[in-house]
Amino acid sequence: MDFDLSDEHELLRSTVREFAEQRIAPVAEELDREHRFPYDIVAGLAELGLMGIPFPEEYEGAGGDTLAYAIAIEELTRIDSSVAITVAAHTSLGTMPIFLYGNDEQKREWLPDLASGRKLAAFALTEPEAGSDAGATRTSADLRDGSWIVNGSKLFITNAGTDITACVTITARTGEDEISNIVVPNGTDGYEISEPMRKMGWRASDTRELSFRDCAVPEKNLLGERGAGYRQFLEILDGGRISVAAMGVGLAQGAYDLAAAYARERRQFGQPISKFQAIQFKLADIATELEAGRALVYRAAWLKDQGRPYGLAAAMAKLFTGELAHRAANHALQIHGGYGFMDEYAISRLYRDQKVLEIGEGTNEVQRLVIARHLGF
Ligand SMILES: Cc1cc2nc3c(=O)[nH]c(=O)nc-3n(C[C@H](O)[C@H](O)[C@H](O)COP(=O)(O)OP(=O)(O)OC[C@H]3O[C@@H](n4cnc5c(N)ncnc54)[C@H](O)[C@@H]3O)c2cc1C
């Protein structure tokens, strides 16, 4: 057994860390306050090849593995979750379905722009009446004269409405008990995108409501087989969970780093608060749980890279790290005292950003259901 990362993985970590500290950290608070999408940062990430890490070079991706992708997402989240989710949703949810299920023509049409980061993509599963019960999708797509006529709505969709979004892959009912995935290009008549939704966290990321009214999409935009949509989106969510789990580790690490630095600096009762055992114990707990969380995430990524079943490992990693990020942000803010409650302290943003890690890509309850099912219950 070898717990060391390869030289390439270490190099990737230091490259992303440097970018996050130099380019993202100085503007993260402002972007969050102004709910402003980070176009310049996305362009910078694209230049570094970080908008398409797990896709082959023939499609302008970086040709990396899942572990590399997880490390990059972890490092971005350590500094800012809005940027990290923009990359993660674009990669795992937006681009991956086209890579996995698209035919040659679809891949040639979409992947170079997406994997290079010139354009963004989104994946729209959630609807007002279909959240955890994603199979209850009501959006319909009827095949008429060579087009899918789409009607329905989607909710909370990441990356759907930026100036550089190329498309959204939607799940739609194409028959009774039949769900399929269809790529809808932005700008298609009948496809409307709401203003950005106002959120508690991830405020610089793009989250929209989508509505489709007699929206005609070319028949050729069906991804994979008709009726395979349910199986496809379960597989997409399994993979996506590794990146959201990496976000949990990154956020917990960021919270730890902020709290450790603050504890060394802040003096009360004539000494740095880091001298108090009560503070040390909080930091010791976060550091210990971080090791466990990181090991779960890297193992899930490794299993996927080995081509072995990874659904159980991904769900466990996602559940554990979502709860870890929650505890870590809470402890870290407590260590900051009243200053931590102020917007200019980064920990207040991490505290708000953390919560959705226990909700998106399957709530904690859904992860427990998935894990129990894998255990045979
Ligand atoms: C910021 C943000 C970005 C998002 N981005 C995307 C995106 O890009 N694409 C997309 O498709 N979706 C996206 N989502 C949607 C997200 O995946 C859903 O919010 C999530 O799956 C939960 O669905 P829901 O919100 O409808 O909650 P519900 O399913 O209504 O759940 C409400 C509560 O009931 C619990 N519950 C539900 N069913 C069960 C059960 N069987 N047993 C026990 N408890 C249960 C849940 O765990 C939860 O606590 C995003 C959400 C947010 C907040």
Coordinates of C-alpha atoms and ligand atoms in Angstrom, one line a residue:
M1 CA 0.0 0.0 0.0
D2 CA 1.3 3.5 -0.9
F3 CA -0.2 6.6 0.7
D4 CA 2.1 9.0 -1.2
L5 CA 0.7 10.9 -4.1
S6 CA 2.6 10.7 -7.4
D7 CA 4.8 13.7 -8.4
E8 CA 2.2 14.7 -11.0
H9 CA -0.6 14.8 -8.4
E10 CA 1.7 16.8 -6.0
L11 CA 2.5 19.2 -8.8
L12 CA -1.2 19.6 -9.6
R13 CA -2.0 20.3 -6.0
S14 CA 0.7 23.0 -5.7
T15 CA -0.4 24.6 -9.0
V16 CA -4.0 24.8 -8.0
R17 CA -3.1 26.0 -4.5
E18 CA -1.0 28.8 -5.8
F19 CA -3.7 29.9 -8.3
A20 CA -6.4 29.8 -5.5
E21 CA -4.3 31.8 -3.1
Q22 CA -3.0 34.3 -5.6
R23 CA -6.0 34.8 -7.9
I24 CA -9.1 33.7 -6.0
A25 CA -8.5 34.5 -2.3
P26 CA -8.1 38.3 -2.8
V27 CA -11.5 38.6 -4.6
A28 CA -13.6 35.9 -3.0
E29 CA -15.2 38.1 -0.4
E30 CA -16.1 40.7 -3.0
L31 CA -17.5 38.2 -5.5
D32 CA -19.6 36.7 -2.7
R33 CA -20.9 40.1 -1.5
E34 CA -21.8 41.2 -5.0
H35 CA -23.2 37.8 -6.1
R36 CA -20.9 38.1 -9.1
F37 CA -20.0 35.2 -11.3
P38 CA -16.1 34.8 -11.5
Y39 CA -15.6 35.0 -15.3
D40 CA -11.9 36.0 -15.1
I41 CA -11.2 33.2 -12.7
V42 CA -12.9 30.6 -15.0
A43 CA -10.8 31.9 -17.9
G44 CA -7.6 31.6 -15.7
L45 CA -8.6 28.0 -14.7
A46 CA -9.2 27.2 -18.4
E47 CA -5.7 28.4 -19.3
L48 CA -4.3 26.0 -16.7
G49 CA -6.4 23.1 -18.2
L50 CA -8.5 22.8 -15.0
M51 CA -11.9 23.1 -16.6
G52 CA -11.7 19.6 -18.2
I53 CA -9.3 17.6 -16.0
P54 CA -10.7 14.0 -16.5
F55 CA -11.4 14.3 -20.3
P56 CA -9.0 13.1 -23.0
E57 CA -6.6 15.5 -24.7
E58 CA -8.2 14.7 -28.1
Y59 CA -11.2 16.7 -26.8
E60 CA -9.0 19.4 -25.4
G61 CA -9.3 18.0 -21.8
A62 CA -6.3 17.6 -19.6
G63 CA -6.3 13.8 -19.7
G64 CA -6.1 13.5 -15.9
D65 CA -7.6 10.9 -13.6
T66 CA -10.4 11.2 -11.0
L67 CA -7.8 11.6 -8.2
A68 CA -6.3 14.6 -10.0
Y69 CA -9.7 16.1 -10.4
A70 CA -10.6 15.5 -6.7
I71 CA -7.3 17.2 -5.6
A72 CA -8.0 20.2 -7.7
I73 CA -11.6 20.6 -6.4
E74 CA -10.3 20.2 -2.8
E75 CA -7.7 22.9 -3.3
L76 CA -10.2 25.3 -4.9
T77 CA -12.8 24.8 -2.1
R78 CA -10.1 25.4 0.5
I79 CA -10.2 29.0 -0.7
D80 CA -13.6 29.5 -2.3
S81 CA -16.6 27.2 -2.8
S82 CA -18.3 29.2 -5.5
V83 CA -15.4 28.8 -7.8
A84 CA -15.1 25.1 -6.9
I85 CA -18.7 24.3 -7.5
T86 CA -18.5 26.1 -10.9
V87 CA -15.7 23.8 -11.9
A88 CA -17.2 20.7 -10.3
A89 CA -20.7 21.1 -11.8
H90 CA -19.3 22.0 -15.2
T91 CA -17.0 18.9 -15.2
S92 CA -19.0 16.1 -13.4
L93 CA -22.6 17.2 -14.3
G94 CA -22.3 19.3 -17.4
T95 CA -19.6 17.8 -19.5
M96 CA -19.5 14.2 -18.2
P97 CA -22.9 13.0 -19.6
I98 CA -21.8 14.1 -23.1
F99 CA -18.5 12.4 -22.7
L100 CA -20.0 9.1 -21.4
Y101 CA -23.1 8.8 -23.4
G102 CA -22.7 11.1 -26.4
N103 CA -22.0 9.6 -29.9
D104 CA -19.0 10.7 -31.9
E105 CA -20.8 13.5 -33.6
Q106 CA -22.1 14.9 -30.3
K107 CA -18.7 14.6 -28.7
R108 CA -17.0 16.4 -31.5
E109 CA -19.7 19.1 -31.4
W110 CA -19.6 19.8 -27.7
L111 CA -16.6 18.5 -25.9
P112 CA -13.7 20.7 -27.3
D113 CA -15.4 23.9 -26.1
L114 CA -16.5 22.4 -22.8
A115 CA -13.3 20.5 -21.8
S116 CA -11.2 23.5 -22.7
G117 CA -13.4 25.7 -20.5
R118 CA -14.2 28.1 -23.4
K119 CA -17.8 27.3 -22.6
L120 CA -19.7 25.9 -19.6
A121 CA -22.4 23.2 -19.4
A122 CA -25.1 22.4 -16.8
F123 CA -27.1 19.3 -15.9
A124 CA -30.7 19.7 -14.9
L125 CA -32.3 16.9 -13.0
T126 CA -34.1 18.7 -10.1
E127 CA -37.6 20.0 -10.5
P128 CA -40.0 21.8 -8.1
E129 CA -41.8 18.5 -7.4
A130 CA -38.8 16.1 -8.1
G131 CA -35.8 16.6 -5.7
S132 CA -34.5 13.6 -3.8
D133 CA -37.1 11.6 -5.8
A134 CA -35.4 12.6 -9.1
G135 CA -37.2 9.8 -11.0
A136 CA -40.5 11.7 -10.5
T137 CA -39.4 14.2 -13.2
R138 CA -42.4 15.8 -14.9
T139 CA -40.7 17.6 -17.7
S140 CA -41.8 15.9 -20.9
A141 CA -40.2 15.6 -24.4
D142 CA -42.4 14.5 -27.2
L143 CA -40.9 13.5 -30.5
R144 CA -42.6 15.4 -33.4
D145 CA -41.3 15.9 -36.9
G146 CA -37.7 15.3 -36.0
S147 CA -37.7 17.4 -32.8
W148 CA -38.2 16.8 -29.1
I149 CA -40.8 19.2 -28.0
V150 CA -39.9 19.9 -24.4
N151 CA -42.3 21.3 -21.7
G152 CA -41.7 21.6 -18.0
S153 CA -39.4 23.3 -15.5
K154 CA -36.2 22.7 -13.6
L155 CA -34.9 24.3 -10.4
F156 CA -31.6 25.1 -8.7
I157 CA -29.5 24.5 -11.8
T158 CA -25.8 25.4 -11.5
N159 CA -24.0 27.1 -14.4
A160 CA -27.1 27.2 -16.6
G161 CA -27.3 30.9 -17.2
T162 CA -23.8 32.4 -17.5
D163 CA -22.7 34.4 -20.6
I164 CA -20.5 31.4 -21.6
T165 CA -23.0 28.6 -21.0
A166 CA -23.3 26.5 -24.1
C167 CA -26.0 24.0 -23.1
V168 CA -27.9 22.1 -20.4
T169 CA -28.5 18.4 -20.4
I170 CA -32.0 17.8 -19.1
T171 CA -33.8 14.6 -17.9
A172 CA -37.2 14.4 -19.5
R173 CA -40.0 12.0 -19.7
T174 CA -40.0 10.7 -23.3
G175 CA -42.8 8.2 -22.7
E176 CA -44.6 6.5 -19.8
D177 CA -42.1 5.2 -17.4
E178 CA -39.3 6.3 -19.7
I179 CA -36.7 9.0 -18.9
S180 CA -34.1 10.2 -21.4
N181 CA -31.3 12.8 -21.4
I182 CA -31.4 15.5 -24.0
V183 CA -28.9 18.3 -24.6
V184 CA -30.7 21.7 -24.9
P185 CA -28.5 24.5 -26.4
N186 CA -28.7 27.9 -24.7
G187 CA -30.7 30.2 -26.9
T188 CA -33.1 27.6 -28.1
D189 CA -36.6 29.1 -28.6
G190 CA -38.9 28.3 -25.8
Y191 CA -36.1 27.7 -23.3
E192 CA -36.1 30.5 -20.6
I193 CA -33.7 31.0 -17.8
S194 CA -34.6 32.9 -14.7
E195 CA -32.5 35.6 -13.0
P196 CA -29.8 34.1 -10.7
M197 CA -31.4 32.7 -7.5
R198 CA -30.4 34.5 -4.3
K199 CA -28.7 32.1 -2.0
M200 CA -27.3 31.7 1.5
G201 CA -24.0 30.5 0.2
W202 CA -22.2 29.8 -3.1
R203 CA -23.2 33.3 -3.9
A204 CA -20.8 33.8 -6.8
S205 CA -21.9 30.6 -8.5
D206 CA -24.7 30.6 -11.1
T207 CA -28.0 29.0 -9.9
R208 CA -31.1 29.3 -12.0
E209 CA -34.7 28.2 -12.6
L210 CA -35.3 26.9 -16.1
S211 CA -38.6 26.7 -18.0
F212 CA -39.4 25.0 -21.3
R213 CA -42.5 25.9 -23.3
D214 CA -42.9 24.0 -26.5
C215 CA -39.1 24.2 -26.8
A216 CA -38.1 22.3 -30.0
V217 CA -34.7 20.5 -29.7
P218 CA -33.2 18.5 -32.6
E219 CA -33.9 14.8 -32.3
K220 CA -30.1 14.1 -32.6
N221 CA -29.6 15.8 -29.2
L222 CA -30.8 12.7 -27.4
L223 CA -27.8 11.3 -25.3
G224 CA -27.4 7.6 -25.6
E225 CA -30.4 5.3 -25.9
R226 CA -33.9 6.6 -25.5
G227 CA -35.2 5.5 -22.0
A228 CA -31.6 5.1 -20.5
G229 CA -31.9 8.5 -18.7
Y230 CA -32.6 7.1 -15.3
R231 CA -29.6 4.7 -15.3
Q232 CA -27.4 7.5 -16.8
F233 CA -28.3 10.1 -14.2
L234 CA -27.7 7.7 -11.3
E235 CA -24.2 7.0 -12.7
I236 CA -23.6 10.7 -13.2
L237 CA -24.5 11.4 -9.6
D238 CA -22.2 8.6 -8.3
G239 CA -19.3 10.3 -10.0
G240 CA -20.4 13.8 -9.0
R241 CA -20.4 12.7 -5.4
I242 CA -16.7 12.3 -5.4
S243 CA -16.2 15.9 -6.4
V244 CA -18.7 17.2 -3.8
A245 CA -17.0 15.0 -1.2
A246 CA -13.7 16.6 -2.3
M247 CA -15.4 20.0 -1.6
G248 CA -16.2 18.8 1.9
V249 CA -12.5 18.0 2.6
G250 CA -11.4 21.3 1.0
L251 CA -13.8 23.4 3.0
A252 CA -12.9 21.6 6.2
Q253 CA -9.2 22.2 5.4
G254 CA -9.8 25.8 4.7
A255 CA -11.7 26.2 8.0
Y256 CA -8.9 24.5 9.9
D257 CA -6.2 26.7 8.3
L258 CA -8.1 29.9 9.1
A259 CA -8.8 28.8 12.7
A260 CA -5.3 27.7 13.3
A261 CA -3.8 31.0 12.1
Y262 CA -6.3 33.0 14.0
A263 CA -5.8 31.0 17.2
R264 CA -2.0 31.7 17.1
E265 CA -2.6 35.4 16.6
R266 CA -5.5 36.3 18.9
R267 CA -4.5 37.0 22.5
Q268 CA -6.8 36.8 25.5
F269 CA -5.9 36.6 29.2
G270 CA -2.4 37.5 28.2
Q271 CA -1.6 34.7 25.8
P272 CA -2.6 33.4 22.3
I273 CA -5.9 31.5 22.5
S274 CA -4.1 28.6 20.9
K275 CA -2.6 27.9 24.4
F276 CA -6.0 27.0 25.7
Q277 CA -6.7 23.3 25.6
A278 CA -10.3 23.9 24.7
I279 CA -9.1 25.6 21.4
Q280 CA -6.5 22.9 20.8
F281 CA -9.0 20.1 21.2
K282 CA -11.3 21.7 18.5
L283 CA -8.3 21.9 16.1
A284 CA -7.2 18.3 17.0
D285 CA -10.7 17.0 16.2
I286 CA -10.9 18.8 12.8
A287 CA -7.3 17.6 11.9
T288 CA -8.2 14.0 12.8
E289 CA -11.5 14.0 10.9
L290 CA -9.8 15.6 7.9
E291 CA -7.4 12.7 7.6
A292 CA -10.4 10.3 7.6
G293 CA -12.4 12.3 5.1
R294 CA -9.5 12.8 2.7
A295 CA -8.8 9.0 2.8
L296 CA -12.4 8.2 2.0
V297 CA -12.4 10.7 -1.0
Y298 CA -9.1 9.5 -2.4
R299 CA -10.1 5.9 -2.1
A300 CA -13.4 6.5 -3.9
A301 CA -11.5 8.3 -6.7
W302 CA -8.9 5.5 -6.9
L303 CA -11.6 2.9 -7.2
K304 CA -13.2 4.8 -10.0
D305 CA -9.8 5.1 -11.7
Q306 CA -9.3 1.4 -11.4
G307 CA -12.6 0.8 -13.1
R308 CA -13.9 -0.9 -10.0
P309 CA -17.4 -0.3 -8.4
Y310 CA -17.2 2.9 -6.5
G311 CA -20.8 3.9 -5.7
L312 CA -20.7 2.9 -2.1
A313 CA -17.3 4.5 -1.5
A314 CA -18.5 7.7 -3.2
A315 CA -21.7 7.9 -1.1
M316 CA -19.8 7.2 2.2
A317 CA -17.2 9.9 1.3
K318 CA -19.9 12.4 0.4
L319 CA -21.9 11.8 3.6
F320 CA -18.8 11.9 5.9
T321 CA -17.2 14.9 4.4
G322 CA -20.5 16.9 4.2
E323 CA -20.9 16.4 8.0
L324 CA -17.2 17.0 8.5
A325 CA -17.3 20.3 6.7
H326 CA -20.3 21.2 8.9
R327 CA -18.5 20.4 12.2
A328 CA -15.2 22.0 11.0
A329 CA -16.8 25.3 9.9
N330 CA -18.7 25.4 13.2
H331 CA -15.6 24.8 15.3
A332 CA -13.5 27.2 13.2
L333 CA -16.0 30.0 13.5
Q334 CA -16.3 29.5 17.3
I335 CA -12.5 29.9 17.5
H336 CA -12.9 33.2 15.7
G337 CA -15.4 34.5 18.3
G338 CA -17.4 37.6 17.3
Y339 CA -14.9 38.4 14.5
G340 CA -15.9 35.2 12.8
F341 CA -19.5 36.5 12.5
M342 CA -18.3 39.5 10.4
D343 CA -18.4 39.3 6.7
E344 CA -14.8 40.5 6.2
Y345 CA -13.6 37.3 7.9
A346 CA -13.4 34.5 5.4
I347 CA -14.7 31.9 7.9
S348 CA -18.1 33.5 7.9
R349 CA -18.3 32.7 4.1
L350 CA -17.1 29.2 4.6
Y351 CA -19.7 28.7 7.3
R352 CA -22.5 29.7 4.9
D353 CA -21.0 27.8 2.0
Q354 CA -20.8 24.6 3.9
K355 CA -24.5 23.9 4.4
V356 CA -25.3 23.0 0.8
L357 CA -22.7 20.2 0.9
E358 CA -25.2 18.3 3.0
I359 CA -28.0 18.9 0.4
G360 CA -26.7 19.0 -3.2
E361 CA -26.1 15.8 -5.2
G362 CA -28.1 13.9 -2.7
T363 CA -28.9 15.0 0.8
N364 CA -27.3 13.3 3.9
E365 CA -30.5 11.3 4.2
V366 CA -30.3 10.1 0.6
Q367 CA -26.6 9.1 1.1
R368 CA -27.6 7.0 4.0
L369 CA -30.3 5.4 1.9
V370 CA -27.8 4.7 -0.9
I371 CA -25.3 3.3 1.6
A372 CA -27.9 1.1 3.3
R373 CA -29.0 -0.2 -0.2
H374 CA -25.4 -1.1 -1.0
L375 CA -25.2 -3.0 2.3
G376 CA -28.2 -5.1 1.2
F377 CA -31.0 -3.4 3.2
Ligands
LIG1 C1 -27.1 25.7 -4.6 C2 -27.7 24.4 -5.2 C3 -27.2 24.0 -6.5 C4 -27.8 22.9 -7.1 N1 -27.4 22.5 -8.4 C5 -28.1 21.5 -9.0 C6 -27.8 21.2 -10.4 O1 -26.9 21.8 -11.0 N2 -28.6 20.3 -11.0 C7 -29.6 19.7 -10.4 O2 -30.3 18.9 -11.0 N3 -29.9 19.9 -9.1 C8 -29.2 20.9 -8.4 N4 -29.5 21.1 -7.1 C9 -30.6 20.4 -6.5 C10 -30.2 19.5 -5.4 O3 -29.6 18.3 -5.9 C11 -31.5 19.2 -4.6 O4 -31.8 20.3 -3.8 C12 -31.4 18.0 -3.7 O5 -31.3 16.8 -4.4 C13 -32.5 17.8 -2.7 O6 -33.8 17.9 -3.3 P1 -34.9 19.0 -2.7 O7 -34.2 20.3 -2.5 O8 -36.0 19.0 -3.6 O9 -35.2 18.4 -1.3 P2 -36.3 17.3 -0.9 O10 -36.1 16.1 -1.8 O11 -37.7 17.9 -1.0 O12 -35.9 16.9 0.6 C14 -36.4 17.6 1.7 C15 -35.9 16.8 2.9 O13 -36.6 15.6 2.9 C16 -35.6 14.5 3.0 N5 -36.0 13.4 2.3 C17 -36.5 13.3 1.0 N6 -36.7 12.0 0.7 C18 -36.4 11.3 1.7 C19 -36.5 9.9 2.0 N7 -36.9 9.0 1.1 N8 -36.1 9.4 3.2 C20 -35.6 10.3 4.2 N9 -35.6 11.6 4.0 C21 -35.9 12.1 2.8 C22 -34.3 15.2 2.4 O14 -33.2 14.5 2.8 C23 -34.4 16.6 3.0 O15 -33.9 16.6 4.3 C24 -28.9 22.2 -6.4 C25 -29.3 22.6 -5.2 C26 -28.7 23.7 -4.6 C27 -29.3 24.2 -3.3

